[in-house]
Amino acid sequence: MENQILIFRTSVTKRRDIKLIGSLLARFPQISKWNVDFEDWEKILRIECSNITALEISETLRNNHIFASELE
């Protein structure tokens, strides 16, 4: 699988949620870079990765009470 960019709308409400996302995403060596646009009303999570699916990421986040839906 080639490099890809996955974009999610999230339920992030607090800056500490971003730290939690960081610790969760650190478990995936396939992720090379990520960020959350905390200023955007949808709290957009952008992930640069390879060999991982949006479903794997959203399930990992959901299991930790952060909801993320992939944007087209």
Short mmCIF file of C-alpha atoms in Angstrom, two decimals:
data_model
loop_
_atom_site.label_atom_id
_atom_site.label_comp_id
_atom_site.label_asym_id
_atom_site.label_seq_id
_atom_site.Cartn_x
_atom_site.Cartn_y
_atom_site.Cartn_z
CA MET A 1 0.00 0.00 0.00
CA GLU A 2 1.27 3.46 -0.79
CA ASN A 3 1.43 6.56 1.37
CA GLN A 4 -1.95 8.08 2.04
CA ILE A 5 -3.58 10.91 3.92
CA LEU A 6 -6.59 10.13 6.06
CA ILE A 7 -8.83 12.94 7.27
CA PHE A 8 -11.35 12.63 10.10
CA ARG A 9 -13.93 14.82 11.81
CA THR A 10 -13.49 14.22 15.55
CA SER A 11 -15.30 14.68 18.85
CA VAL A 12 -12.27 16.35 20.47
CA THR A 13 -13.33 19.06 22.92
CA LYS A 14 -10.28 19.57 25.12
CA ARG A 15 -6.63 20.02 24.38
CA ARG A 16 -5.84 17.05 26.63
CA ASP A 17 -7.75 14.89 24.10
CA ILE A 18 -5.00 15.71 21.62
CA LYS A 19 -2.42 14.22 23.99
CA LEU A 20 -4.52 11.07 24.24
CA ILE A 21 -4.74 10.87 20.45
CA GLY A 22 -0.95 11.22 20.31
CA SER A 23 -0.39 8.33 22.68
CA LEU A 24 -2.89 6.15 20.80
CA LEU A 25 -1.45 6.93 17.36
CA ALA A 26 2.10 6.33 18.63
CA ARG A 27 1.18 2.62 18.70
CA PHE A 28 1.10 2.60 14.91
CA PRO A 29 4.54 2.71 13.24
CA GLN A 30 2.69 3.09 9.92
CA ILE A 31 1.78 6.68 10.86
CA SER A 32 4.49 9.14 9.88
CA LYS A 33 2.77 12.40 10.80
CA TRP A 34 -0.53 13.60 12.27
CA ASN A 35 -2.17 16.78 13.56
CA VAL A 36 -5.48 18.08 14.85
CA ASP A 37 -6.83 21.44 13.73
CA PHE A 38 -8.23 22.50 17.09
CA GLU A 39 -9.39 25.84 15.67
CA ASP A 40 -11.67 24.17 13.09
CA TRP A 41 -15.20 23.54 14.40
CA GLU A 42 -14.97 19.90 13.24
CA LYS A 43 -11.60 19.38 15.01
CA ILE A 44 -10.08 17.83 11.91
CA LEU A 45 -7.54 15.04 12.43
CA ARG A 46 -5.14 14.62 9.49
CA ILE A 47 -2.93 11.53 9.36
CA GLU A 48 -0.11 10.73 6.92
CA CYS A 49 0.36 6.97 6.88
CA SER A 50 0.78 3.76 4.90
CA ASN A 51 -0.56 0.23 5.31
CA ILE A 52 -3.30 1.15 7.76
CA THR A 53 -7.01 1.69 7.27
CA ALA A 54 -9.28 4.47 8.41
CA LEU A 55 -11.35 1.83 10.19
CA GLU A 56 -8.37 0.70 12.31
CA ILE A 57 -7.73 4.28 13.39
CA SER A 58 -11.36 5.16 14.09
CA GLU A 59 -11.86 1.96 16.13
CA THR A 60 -8.75 2.64 18.20
CA LEU A 61 -9.95 6.16 18.94
CA ARG A 62 -13.55 5.05 19.60
CA ASN A 63 -12.34 2.46 22.13
CA ASN A 64 -10.92 5.43 24.03
CA HIS A 65 -14.06 7.60 23.77
CA ILE A 66 -12.86 9.78 20.90
CA PHE A 67 -15.18 9.54 17.94
CA ALA A 68 -13.77 10.07 14.46
CA SER A 69 -15.53 9.81 11.13
CA GLU A 70 -13.55 9.78 7.92
CA LEU A 71 -14.13 12.61 5.50
CA GLU A 72 -14.13 11.99 1.76
#
